[in-house]
Amino acid sequence: MDVSTQRQVTVAELKRAWDALQAGAYQDEQPYAAQPGTVEPLQARGGRVIPVLGCGGGVGASTTALALALAIDAPCALIDAAPATASGLAGASTAELGQREAGWSQGTRAQVIISRIIDTVAMPVEVPAPPAADRDIDATVIDLGWPPEILMGQVSWLRDLVVGTDPLVLVASATLPGLRRLESTLTLLAGHRDAEPTLAAVLGPRLPRWPKPVRRGMGPRSRRLEQEGRIVALPCDRRLAVTGLDTAPLPPPLLAAACAVLDLLPAPASMKGSTAS
């Protein structure tokens, strides 16, 4: 085809197409059962399921997910649902187990089984079904690994975790752009969840030490999280900022912050309503 005869697409047309995509106009109308992947293996494990969603790139979502898994201090699974080329957990295992299930490679670190995607995936709908656990575990932490707007744009088992009833941990940075992303993510999810996400973990100093422009940049939904005590500060670590996650121990202040996040999460269903004998 002679490219000189092709009609140029205007910016306005591209914007309308993007708005339509965001509204689900191009979304496959097939029932969910026809889509690959399912949350059933996660639900069948028992214990708590903790999805972790970064509100932007480089905010520490993978680090937060690993810290949560280690802070649980019991056998648990950590699932990295990011594409292999974008994995923040590629160097986090202290022992590699190789491919253990279709589409997944596994490794271990202390009491945590870390599963990572092997194959190239272009969209969340292509992420294979979560790997089954080969042992009893107390919790499953999922590093969702995709931008919120992409994750919510099509049906997948990852999206089901976001809109489901499991507590959701959002991760953002204590910067003006970071809090804007947090607010936009809260707004995006407001129409899909019955309640606000459980809490936000924000990379930066403690809230009282946030710069004034950052505090003034908080939106109404972010302010409500703060008022309800559902924002936890994640301390910055210079070494991690340079090296990323590797086999070195996580800094104690980061693990302490992860424990604070866990304390704010609801107890697993099996523990609710239990009484001492």
PDB file of C-alpha atoms in Angstrom:
ATOM      1  CA  MET A   1       0.000   0.000   0.000  1.00  0.00           C
ATOM      2  CA  ASP A   2       1.197   3.491  -0.822  1.00  0.00           C
ATOM      3  CA  VAL A   3       1.647   5.129   2.568  1.00  0.00           C
ATOM      4  CA  SER A   4       1.051   8.529   1.030  1.00  0.00           C
ATOM      5  CA  THR A   5      -2.621   7.585   0.548  1.00  0.00           C
ATOM      6  CA  GLN A   6      -3.160   6.660   4.216  1.00  0.00           C
ATOM      7  CA  ARG A   7      -5.242   9.107   6.249  1.00  0.00           C
ATOM      8  CA  GLN A   8      -3.409  10.753   9.139  1.00  0.00           C
ATOM      9  CA  VAL A   9      -4.887  10.088  12.581  1.00  0.00           C
ATOM     10  CA  THR A  10      -5.441  13.230  14.620  1.00  0.00           C
ATOM     11  CA  VAL A  11      -4.615  13.679  18.292  1.00  0.00           C
ATOM     12  CA  ALA A  12      -8.322  14.142  19.023  1.00  0.00           C
ATOM     13  CA  GLU A  13      -9.126  10.772  17.414  1.00  0.00           C
ATOM     14  CA  LEU A  14      -6.407   9.061  19.419  1.00  0.00           C
ATOM     15  CA  LYS A  15      -7.774  10.617  22.605  1.00  0.00           C
ATOM     16  CA  ARG A  16     -11.316   9.411  21.801  1.00  0.00           C
ATOM     17  CA  ALA A  17      -9.978   5.902  21.148  1.00  0.00           C
ATOM     18  CA  TRP A  18      -8.107   5.947  24.468  1.00  0.00           C
ATOM     19  CA  ASP A  19     -11.197   7.161  26.327  1.00  0.00           C
ATOM     20  CA  ALA A  20     -13.241   4.375  24.715  1.00  0.00           C
ATOM     21  CA  LEU A  21     -10.630   1.800  25.740  1.00  0.00           C
ATOM     22  CA  GLN A  22     -10.696   3.084  29.296  1.00  0.00           C
ATOM     23  CA  ALA A  23     -14.486   2.819  29.303  1.00  0.00           C
ATOM     24  CA  GLY A  24     -14.287  -0.813  28.172  1.00  0.00           C
ATOM     25  CA  ALA A  25     -15.743  -0.221  24.706  1.00  0.00           C
ATOM     26  CA  TYR A  26     -13.259  -2.657  23.149  1.00  0.00           C
ATOM     27  CA  GLN A  27     -13.353  -5.160  25.957  1.00  0.00           C
ATOM     28  CA  ASP A  28     -14.000  -8.773  25.068  1.00  0.00           C
ATOM     29  CA  GLU A  29     -17.584  -9.607  26.016  1.00  0.00           C
ATOM     30  CA  GLN A  30     -16.891 -13.290  26.554  1.00  0.00           C
ATOM     31  CA  PRO A  31     -17.762 -14.600  30.028  1.00  0.00           C
ATOM     32  CA  TYR A  32     -14.916 -14.698  32.505  1.00  0.00           C
ATOM     33  CA  ALA A  33     -14.831 -18.508  32.425  1.00  0.00           C
ATOM     34  CA  ALA A  34     -13.550 -18.288  28.836  1.00  0.00           C
ATOM     35  CA  GLN A  35     -10.545 -16.197  29.884  1.00  0.00           C
ATOM     36  CA  PRO A  36      -7.242 -17.819  30.884  1.00  0.00           C
ATOM     37  CA  GLY A  37      -6.361 -17.816  34.558  1.00  0.00           C
ATOM     38  CA  THR A  38      -8.418 -18.150  37.686  1.00  0.00           C
ATOM     39  CA  VAL A  39      -8.193 -17.082  41.314  1.00  0.00           C
ATOM     40  CA  GLU A  40      -9.519 -20.435  42.551  1.00  0.00           C
ATOM     41  CA  PRO A  41      -6.046 -21.891  43.321  1.00  0.00           C
ATOM     42  CA  LEU A  42      -5.440 -18.868  45.544  1.00  0.00           C
ATOM     43  CA  GLN A  43      -8.790 -19.099  47.294  1.00  0.00           C
ATOM     44  CA  ALA A  44      -8.363 -22.836  47.910  1.00  0.00           C
ATOM     45  CA  ARG A  45      -5.139 -22.310  49.857  1.00  0.00           C
ATOM     46  CA  GLY A  46      -6.763 -20.628  52.827  1.00  0.00           C
ATOM     47  CA  GLY A  47      -5.071 -17.892  54.798  1.00  0.00           C
ATOM     48  CA  ARG A  48      -4.949 -14.311  53.644  1.00  0.00           C
ATOM     49  CA  VAL A  49      -4.465 -13.143  50.070  1.00  0.00           C
ATOM     50  CA  ILE A  50      -2.688  -9.773  49.795  1.00  0.00           C
ATOM     51  CA  PRO A  51      -2.572  -8.096  46.370  1.00  0.00           C
ATOM     52  CA  VAL A  52       0.000  -5.291  46.073  1.00  0.00           C
ATOM     53  CA  LEU A  53      -0.528  -2.673  43.365  1.00  0.00           C
ATOM     54  CA  GLY A  54       1.991   0.028  42.486  1.00  0.00           C
ATOM     55  CA  CYS A  55       0.426   3.361  41.542  1.00  0.00           C
ATOM     56  CA  GLY A  56       3.366   4.099  39.254  1.00  0.00           C
ATOM     57  CA  GLY A  57       6.705   2.746  38.141  1.00  0.00           C
ATOM     58  CA  GLY A  58       9.628   2.634  40.540  1.00  0.00           C
ATOM     59  CA  VAL A  59       7.594   3.271  43.698  1.00  0.00           C
ATOM     60  CA  GLY A  60       8.725   0.068  45.424  1.00  0.00           C
ATOM     61  CA  ALA A  61       5.768  -2.263  44.895  1.00  0.00           C
ATOM     62  CA  SER A  62       7.956  -5.356  44.465  1.00  0.00           C
ATOM     63  CA  THR A  63      10.043  -4.412  47.495  1.00  0.00           C
ATOM     64  CA  THR A  64       6.862  -3.907  49.509  1.00  0.00           C
ATOM     65  CA  ALA A  65       5.477  -7.277  48.395  1.00  0.00           C
ATOM     66  CA  LEU A  66       8.678  -9.071  49.397  1.00  0.00           C
ATOM     67  CA  ALA A  67       8.833  -7.245  52.738  1.00  0.00           C
ATOM     68  CA  LEU A  68       5.230  -8.231  53.484  1.00  0.00           C
ATOM     69  CA  ALA A  69       5.911 -11.880  52.633  1.00  0.00           C
ATOM     70  CA  LEU A  70       9.001 -11.964  54.864  1.00  0.00           C
ATOM     71  CA  ALA A  71       7.282 -10.087  57.690  1.00  0.00           C
ATOM     72  CA  ILE A  72       4.516 -12.694  57.866  1.00  0.00           C
ATOM     73  CA  ASP A  73       7.164 -14.982  59.392  1.00  0.00           C
ATOM     74  CA  ALA A  74       5.330 -18.145  58.333  1.00  0.00           C
ATOM     75  CA  PRO A  75       5.280 -20.280  55.179  1.00  0.00           C
ATOM     76  CA  CYS A  76       3.811 -18.153  52.392  1.00  0.00           C
ATOM     77  CA  ALA A  77       3.822 -17.647  48.631  1.00  0.00           C
ATOM     78  CA  LEU A  78       4.895 -14.547  46.726  1.00  0.00           C
ATOM     79  CA  ILE A  79       3.625 -14.346  43.142  1.00  0.00           C
ATOM     80  CA  ASP A  80       5.254 -11.886  40.750  1.00  0.00           C
ATOM     81  CA  ALA A  81       2.682 -11.235  38.006  1.00  0.00           C
ATOM     82  CA  ALA A  82       4.790  -8.685  36.123  1.00  0.00           C
ATOM     83  CA  PRO A  83       6.169  -9.557  32.679  1.00  0.00           C
ATOM     84  CA  ALA A  84       9.552 -11.274  32.900  1.00  0.00           C
ATOM     85  CA  THR A  85      11.267  -8.199  31.442  1.00  0.00           C
ATOM     86  CA  ALA A  86       9.749  -5.966  34.132  1.00  0.00           C
ATOM     87  CA  SER A  87      10.127  -8.217  37.176  1.00  0.00           C
ATOM     88  CA  GLY A  88      11.361  -6.522  40.319  1.00  0.00           C
ATOM     89  CA  LEU A  89      11.871  -9.884  42.026  1.00  0.00           C
ATOM     90  CA  ALA A  90      14.177 -11.540  39.484  1.00  0.00           C
ATOM     91  CA  GLY A  91      17.140 -11.413  41.868  1.00  0.00           C
ATOM     92  CA  ALA A  92      15.293 -11.823  45.160  1.00  0.00           C
ATOM     93  CA  SER A  93      15.422 -15.631  45.541  1.00  0.00           C
ATOM     94  CA  THR A  94      18.286 -17.162  47.511  1.00  0.00           C
ATOM     95  CA  ALA A  95      17.701 -20.560  45.853  1.00  0.00           C
ATOM     96  CA  GLU A  96      16.256 -21.157  42.386  1.00  0.00           C
ATOM     97  CA  LEU A  97      14.027 -24.215  41.821  1.00  0.00           C
ATOM     98  CA  GLY A  98      13.546 -23.805  38.069  1.00  0.00           C
ATOM     99  CA  GLN A  99      10.282 -24.286  36.216  1.00  0.00           C
ATOM    100  CA  ARG A 100       7.784 -25.942  38.526  1.00  0.00           C
ATOM    101  CA  GLU A 101       4.509 -25.300  36.695  1.00  0.00           C
ATOM    102  CA  ALA A 102       3.470 -24.192  33.196  1.00  0.00           C
ATOM    103  CA  GLY A 103       4.500 -20.584  32.677  1.00  0.00           C
ATOM    104  CA  TRP A 104       6.134 -20.154  36.093  1.00  0.00           C
ATOM    105  CA  SER A 105       9.624 -20.389  37.560  1.00  0.00           C
ATOM    106  CA  GLN A 106      10.028 -20.722  41.303  1.00  0.00           C
ATOM    107  CA  GLY A 107      12.636 -19.909  43.898  1.00  0.00           C
ATOM    108  CA  THR A 108      12.774 -19.657  47.670  1.00  0.00           C
ATOM    109  CA  ARG A 109      13.869 -17.094  50.202  1.00  0.00           C
ATOM    110  CA  ALA A 110      13.581 -18.027  53.873  1.00  0.00           C
ATOM    111  CA  GLN A 111       9.993 -19.297  54.302  1.00  0.00           C
ATOM    112  CA  VAL A 112       8.757 -17.670  51.076  1.00  0.00           C
ATOM    113  CA  ILE A 113       8.150 -19.430  47.739  1.00  0.00           C
ATOM    114  CA  ILE A 114       8.670 -16.852  44.965  1.00  0.00           C
ATOM    115  CA  SER A 115       6.979 -17.534  41.601  1.00  0.00           C
ATOM    116  CA  ARG A 116       7.862 -15.516  38.486  1.00  0.00           C
ATOM    117  CA  ILE A 117       6.542 -15.587  34.916  1.00  0.00           C
ATOM    118  CA  ILE A 118       8.771 -17.339  32.381  1.00  0.00           C
ATOM    119  CA  ASP A 119       7.063 -16.509  29.096  1.00  0.00           C
ATOM    120  CA  THR A 120       6.675 -13.154  27.407  1.00  0.00           C
ATOM    121  CA  VAL A 121       3.267 -11.636  28.133  1.00  0.00           C
ATOM    122  CA  ALA A 122       1.975  -8.406  26.631  1.00  0.00           C
ATOM    123  CA  MET A 123      -1.199  -7.861  28.667  1.00  0.00           C
ATOM    124  CA  PRO A 124      -2.562  -8.964  32.056  1.00  0.00           C
ATOM    125  CA  VAL A 125      -5.042 -11.334  30.372  1.00  0.00           C
ATOM    126  CA  GLU A 126      -2.048 -13.365  29.142  1.00  0.00           C
ATOM    127  CA  VAL A 127      -0.669 -13.990  32.635  1.00  0.00           C
ATOM    128  CA  PRO A 128      -1.047 -17.744  33.282  1.00  0.00           C
ATOM    129  CA  ALA A 129      -3.132 -19.137  36.114  1.00  0.00           C
ATOM    130  CA  PRO A 130      -1.390 -18.707  39.477  1.00  0.00           C
ATOM    131  CA  PRO A 131       0.824 -21.654  40.419  1.00  0.00           C
ATOM    132  CA  ALA A 132      -0.445 -24.092  43.011  1.00  0.00           C
ATOM    133  CA  ALA A 133       1.361 -24.332  46.334  1.00  0.00           C
ATOM    134  CA  ASP A 134       3.175 -27.609  47.048  1.00  0.00           C
ATOM    135  CA  ARG A 135       2.963 -27.081  50.809  1.00  0.00           C
ATOM    136  CA  ASP A 136       0.682 -25.566  53.434  1.00  0.00           C
ATOM    137  CA  ILE A 137       1.010 -21.799  53.472  1.00  0.00           C
ATOM    138  CA  ASP A 138      -0.391 -19.078  55.707  1.00  0.00           C
ATOM    139  CA  ALA A 139      -0.667 -16.326  53.094  1.00  0.00           C
ATOM    140  CA  THR A 140      -0.231 -15.431  49.427  1.00  0.00           C
ATOM    141  CA  VAL A 141       1.174 -12.045  48.449  1.00  0.00           C
ATOM    142  CA  ILE A 142       0.735 -10.990  44.806  1.00  0.00           C
ATOM    143  CA  ASP A 143       2.882  -8.298  43.202  1.00  0.00           C
ATOM    144  CA  LEU A 144       0.331  -7.354  40.517  1.00  0.00           C
ATOM    145  CA  GLY A 145       3.058  -5.782  38.385  1.00  0.00           C
ATOM    146  CA  TRP A 146       0.954  -3.759  35.907  1.00  0.00           C
ATOM    147  CA  PRO A 147      -0.107  -0.090  35.770  1.00  0.00           C
ATOM    148  CA  PRO A 148      -3.577   0.318  37.328  1.00  0.00           C
ATOM    149  CA  GLU A 149      -5.160   1.645  34.128  1.00  0.00           C
ATOM    150  CA  ILE A 150      -3.862  -1.321  32.118  1.00  0.00           C
ATOM    151  CA  LEU A 151      -4.850  -3.817  34.800  1.00  0.00           C
ATOM    152  CA  MET A 152      -8.411  -2.517  34.937  1.00  0.00           C
ATOM    153  CA  GLY A 153      -8.794  -2.361  31.157  1.00  0.00           C
ATOM    154  CA  GLN A 154      -9.587  -6.040  30.544  1.00  0.00           C
ATOM    155  CA  VAL A 155     -10.893  -9.111  32.325  1.00  0.00           C
ATOM    156  CA  SER A 156      -8.235 -11.237  34.020  1.00  0.00           C
ATOM    157  CA  TRP A 157      -7.667 -13.053  37.299  1.00  0.00           C
ATOM    158  CA  LEU A 158      -5.404 -10.170  38.339  1.00  0.00           C
ATOM    159  CA  ARG A 159      -8.232  -7.690  37.850  1.00  0.00           C
ATOM    160  CA  ASP A 160     -10.505  -9.980  39.875  1.00  0.00           C
ATOM    161  CA  LEU A 161      -8.091  -9.648  42.795  1.00  0.00           C
ATOM    162  CA  VAL A 162      -8.234  -5.855  42.568  1.00  0.00           C
ATOM    163  CA  VAL A 163     -12.038  -5.627  42.453  1.00  0.00           C
ATOM    164  CA  GLY A 164     -12.602  -8.507  44.877  1.00  0.00           C
ATOM    165  CA  THR A 165     -13.021  -8.541  48.620  1.00  0.00           C
ATOM    166  CA  ASP A 166      -9.396  -9.228  49.532  1.00  0.00           C
ATOM    167  CA  PRO A 167      -7.555  -6.323  51.167  1.00  0.00           C
ATOM    168  CA  LEU A 168      -5.561  -4.287  48.665  1.00  0.00           C
ATOM    169  CA  VAL A 169      -2.249  -2.553  49.345  1.00  0.00           C
ATOM    170  CA  LEU A 170      -1.483   0.411  47.091  1.00  0.00           C
ATOM    171  CA  VAL A 171       2.120   1.602  46.843  1.00  0.00           C
ATOM    172  CA  ALA A 172       3.047   5.194  45.975  1.00  0.00           C
ATOM    173  CA  SER A 173       5.828   7.705  46.593  1.00  0.00           C
ATOM    174  CA  ALA A 174       5.747  10.755  48.838  1.00  0.00           C
ATOM    175  CA  THR A 175       6.161  13.197  45.965  1.00  0.00           C
ATOM    176  CA  LEU A 176       3.676  15.490  44.291  1.00  0.00           C
ATOM    177  CA  PRO A 177       3.476  13.287  41.151  1.00  0.00           C
ATOM    178  CA  GLY A 178       3.349  10.191  43.364  1.00  0.00           C
ATOM    179  CA  LEU A 179       0.369  11.434  45.370  1.00  0.00           C
ATOM    180  CA  ARG A 180      -1.405  12.479  42.193  1.00  0.00           C
ATOM    181  CA  ARG A 181      -0.991   8.917  40.958  1.00  0.00           C
ATOM    182  CA  LEU A 182      -2.283   7.588  44.284  1.00  0.00           C
ATOM    183  CA  GLU A 183      -5.363   9.806  44.071  1.00  0.00           C
ATOM    184  CA  SER A 184      -6.038   8.882  40.436  1.00  0.00           C
ATOM    185  CA  THR A 185      -5.699   5.182  41.298  1.00  0.00           C
ATOM    186  CA  LEU A 186      -8.111   5.543  44.217  1.00  0.00           C
ATOM    187  CA  THR A 187     -10.554   7.297  41.892  1.00  0.00           C
ATOM    188  CA  LEU A 188     -10.149   4.605  39.223  1.00  0.00           C
ATOM    189  CA  LEU A 189     -10.871   1.847  41.731  1.00  0.00           C
ATOM    190  CA  ALA A 190     -13.739   3.635  43.483  1.00  0.00           C
ATOM    191  CA  GLY A 191     -16.252   2.499  40.890  1.00  0.00           C
ATOM    192  CA  HIS A 192     -15.094  -1.122  41.029  1.00  0.00           C
ATOM    193  CA  ARG A 193     -14.705  -1.861  44.736  1.00  0.00           C
ATOM    194  CA  ASP A 194     -17.432  -1.734  47.375  1.00  0.00           C
ATOM    195  CA  ALA A 195     -15.035   0.033  49.725  1.00  0.00           C
ATOM    196  CA  GLU A 196     -11.830   2.021  49.468  1.00  0.00           C
ATOM    197  CA  PRO A 197      -8.633  -0.033  49.148  1.00  0.00           C
ATOM    198  CA  THR A 198      -7.512  -1.097  52.584  1.00  0.00           C
ATOM    199  CA  LEU A 199      -4.434   1.108  52.794  1.00  0.00           C
ATOM    200  CA  ALA A 200      -1.538   2.774  51.010  1.00  0.00           C
ATOM    201  CA  ALA A 201       2.161   2.227  51.617  1.00  0.00           C
ATOM    202  CA  VAL A 202       4.001   5.408  50.655  1.00  0.00           C
ATOM    203  CA  LEU A 203       7.742   5.493  50.020  1.00  0.00           C
ATOM    204  CA  GLY A 204       9.274   8.441  51.853  1.00  0.00           C
ATOM    205  CA  PRO A 205       9.542  10.042  55.292  1.00  0.00           C
ATOM    206  CA  ARG A 206       6.928   9.759  58.016  1.00  0.00           C
ATOM    207  CA  LEU A 207       3.779  11.719  57.229  1.00  0.00           C
ATOM    208  CA  PRO A 208       4.484  14.622  59.642  1.00  0.00           C
ATOM    209  CA  ARG A 209       7.756  15.215  57.761  1.00  0.00           C
ATOM    210  CA  TRP A 210       6.275  15.394  54.291  1.00  0.00           C
ATOM    211  CA  PRO A 211       7.089  18.696  52.544  1.00  0.00           C
ATOM    212  CA  LYS A 212       4.206  21.162  52.574  1.00  0.00           C
ATOM    213  CA  PRO A 213       3.692  21.078  48.766  1.00  0.00           C
ATOM    214  CA  VAL A 214       3.320  17.283  48.988  1.00  0.00           C
ATOM    215  CA  ARG A 215       0.753  17.469  51.783  1.00  0.00           C
ATOM    216  CA  ARG A 216      -1.181  20.160  49.924  1.00  0.00           C
ATOM    217  CA  GLY A 217      -1.162  17.908  46.866  1.00  0.00           C
ATOM    218  CA  MET A 218      -3.161  15.178  48.589  1.00  0.00           C
ATOM    219  CA  GLY A 219      -6.590  14.585  47.059  1.00  0.00           C
ATOM    220  CA  PRO A 220      -9.784  13.912  49.036  1.00  0.00           C
ATOM    221  CA  ARG A 221      -9.545  10.123  48.828  1.00  0.00           C
ATOM    222  CA  SER A 222      -5.906  10.152  49.941  1.00  0.00           C
ATOM    223  CA  ARG A 223      -6.783  12.467  52.819  1.00  0.00           C
ATOM    224  CA  ARG A 224      -9.490  10.072  53.921  1.00  0.00           C
ATOM    225  CA  LEU A 225      -6.939   7.248  54.028  1.00  0.00           C
ATOM    226  CA  GLU A 226      -4.718   9.443  56.180  1.00  0.00           C
ATOM    227  CA  GLN A 227      -7.563  10.393  58.514  1.00  0.00           C
ATOM    228  CA  GLU A 228      -8.437   6.742  58.972  1.00  0.00           C
ATOM    229  CA  GLY A 229      -4.818   5.824  59.719  1.00  0.00           C
ATOM    230  CA  ARG A 230      -4.485   3.754  56.562  1.00  0.00           C
ATOM    231  CA  ILE A 231      -1.272   5.267  55.178  1.00  0.00           C
ATOM    232  CA  VAL A 232       2.018   3.662  56.234  1.00  0.00           C
ATOM    233  CA  ALA A 233       5.363   5.288  55.455  1.00  0.00           C
ATOM    234  CA  LEU A 234       7.975   3.060  53.820  1.00  0.00           C
ATOM    235  CA  PRO A 235      11.536   4.188  54.591  1.00  0.00           C
ATOM    236  CA  CYS A 236      13.817   4.868  51.645  1.00  0.00           C
ATOM    237  CA  ASP A 237      16.975   2.771  51.480  1.00  0.00           C
ATOM    238  CA  ARG A 238      19.878   4.109  49.428  1.00  0.00           C
ATOM    239  CA  ARG A 239      21.347   0.696  48.682  1.00  0.00           C
ATOM    240  CA  LEU A 240      18.065  -0.725  47.410  1.00  0.00           C
ATOM    241  CA  ALA A 241      17.522   2.387  45.315  1.00  0.00           C
ATOM    242  CA  VAL A 242      20.776   1.586  43.494  1.00  0.00           C
ATOM    243  CA  THR A 243      20.873  -2.227  43.395  1.00  0.00           C
ATOM    244  CA  GLY A 244      17.214  -3.195  43.450  1.00  0.00           C
ATOM    245  CA  LEU A 245      16.206  -6.401  45.199  1.00  0.00           C
ATOM    246  CA  ASP A 246      18.910  -9.026  45.567  1.00  0.00           C
ATOM    247  CA  THR A 247      19.729 -11.742  48.092  1.00  0.00           C
ATOM    248  CA  ALA A 248      20.930  -9.307  50.786  1.00  0.00           C
ATOM    249  CA  PRO A 249      18.684  -9.016  53.870  1.00  0.00           C
ATOM    250  CA  LEU A 250      16.055  -6.293  53.746  1.00  0.00           C
ATOM    251  CA  PRO A 251      16.692  -3.332  56.069  1.00  0.00           C
ATOM    252  CA  PRO A 252      15.054  -3.745  59.509  1.00  0.00           C
ATOM    253  CA  PRO A 253      13.166  -0.403  59.218  1.00  0.00           C
ATOM    254  CA  LEU A 254      11.549  -1.659  56.001  1.00  0.00           C
ATOM    255  CA  LEU A 255      10.511  -4.939  57.636  1.00  0.00           C
ATOM    256  CA  ALA A 256       9.107  -2.955  60.584  1.00  0.00           C
ATOM    257  CA  ALA A 257       7.028  -0.887  58.159  1.00  0.00           C
ATOM    258  CA  ALA A 258       5.792  -4.109  56.525  1.00  0.00           C
ATOM    259  CA  CYS A 259       4.710  -5.353  59.956  1.00  0.00           C
ATOM    260  CA  ALA A 260       2.764  -2.103  60.414  1.00  0.00           C
ATOM    261  CA  VAL A 261       0.990  -2.768  57.116  1.00  0.00           C
ATOM    262  CA  LEU A 262       0.119  -6.314  58.185  1.00  0.00           C
ATOM    263  CA  ASP A 263      -1.252  -5.042  61.484  1.00  0.00           C
ATOM    264  CA  LEU A 264      -3.736  -2.860  59.578  1.00  0.00           C
ATOM    265  CA  LEU A 265      -4.960  -5.685  57.353  1.00  0.00           C
ATOM    266  CA  PRO A 266      -8.023  -7.687  58.415  1.00  0.00           C
ATOM    267  CA  ALA A 267      -7.394 -11.108  59.875  1.00  0.00           C
ATOM    268  CA  PRO A 268      -7.734 -14.133  57.564  1.00  0.00           C
ATOM    269  CA  ALA A 269     -11.283 -15.486  57.282  1.00  0.00           C
ATOM    270  CA  SER A 270     -10.357 -18.567  59.309  1.00  0.00           C
ATOM    271  CA  MET A 271      -9.403 -16.318  62.245  1.00  0.00           C
ATOM    272  CA  LYS A 272     -12.431 -14.028  62.187  1.00  0.00           C
ATOM    273  CA  GLY A 273     -14.840 -14.580  65.023  1.00  0.00           C
ATOM    274  CA  SER A 274     -12.523 -16.978  66.835  1.00  0.00           C
ATOM    275  CA  THR A 275     -12.500 -16.837  70.614  1.00  0.00           C
ATOM    276  CA  ALA A 276     -10.032 -18.007  73.165  1.00  0.00           C
ATOM    277  CA  SER A 277     -10.850 -21.272  74.856  1.00  0.00           C
TER     278      SER A 277
END
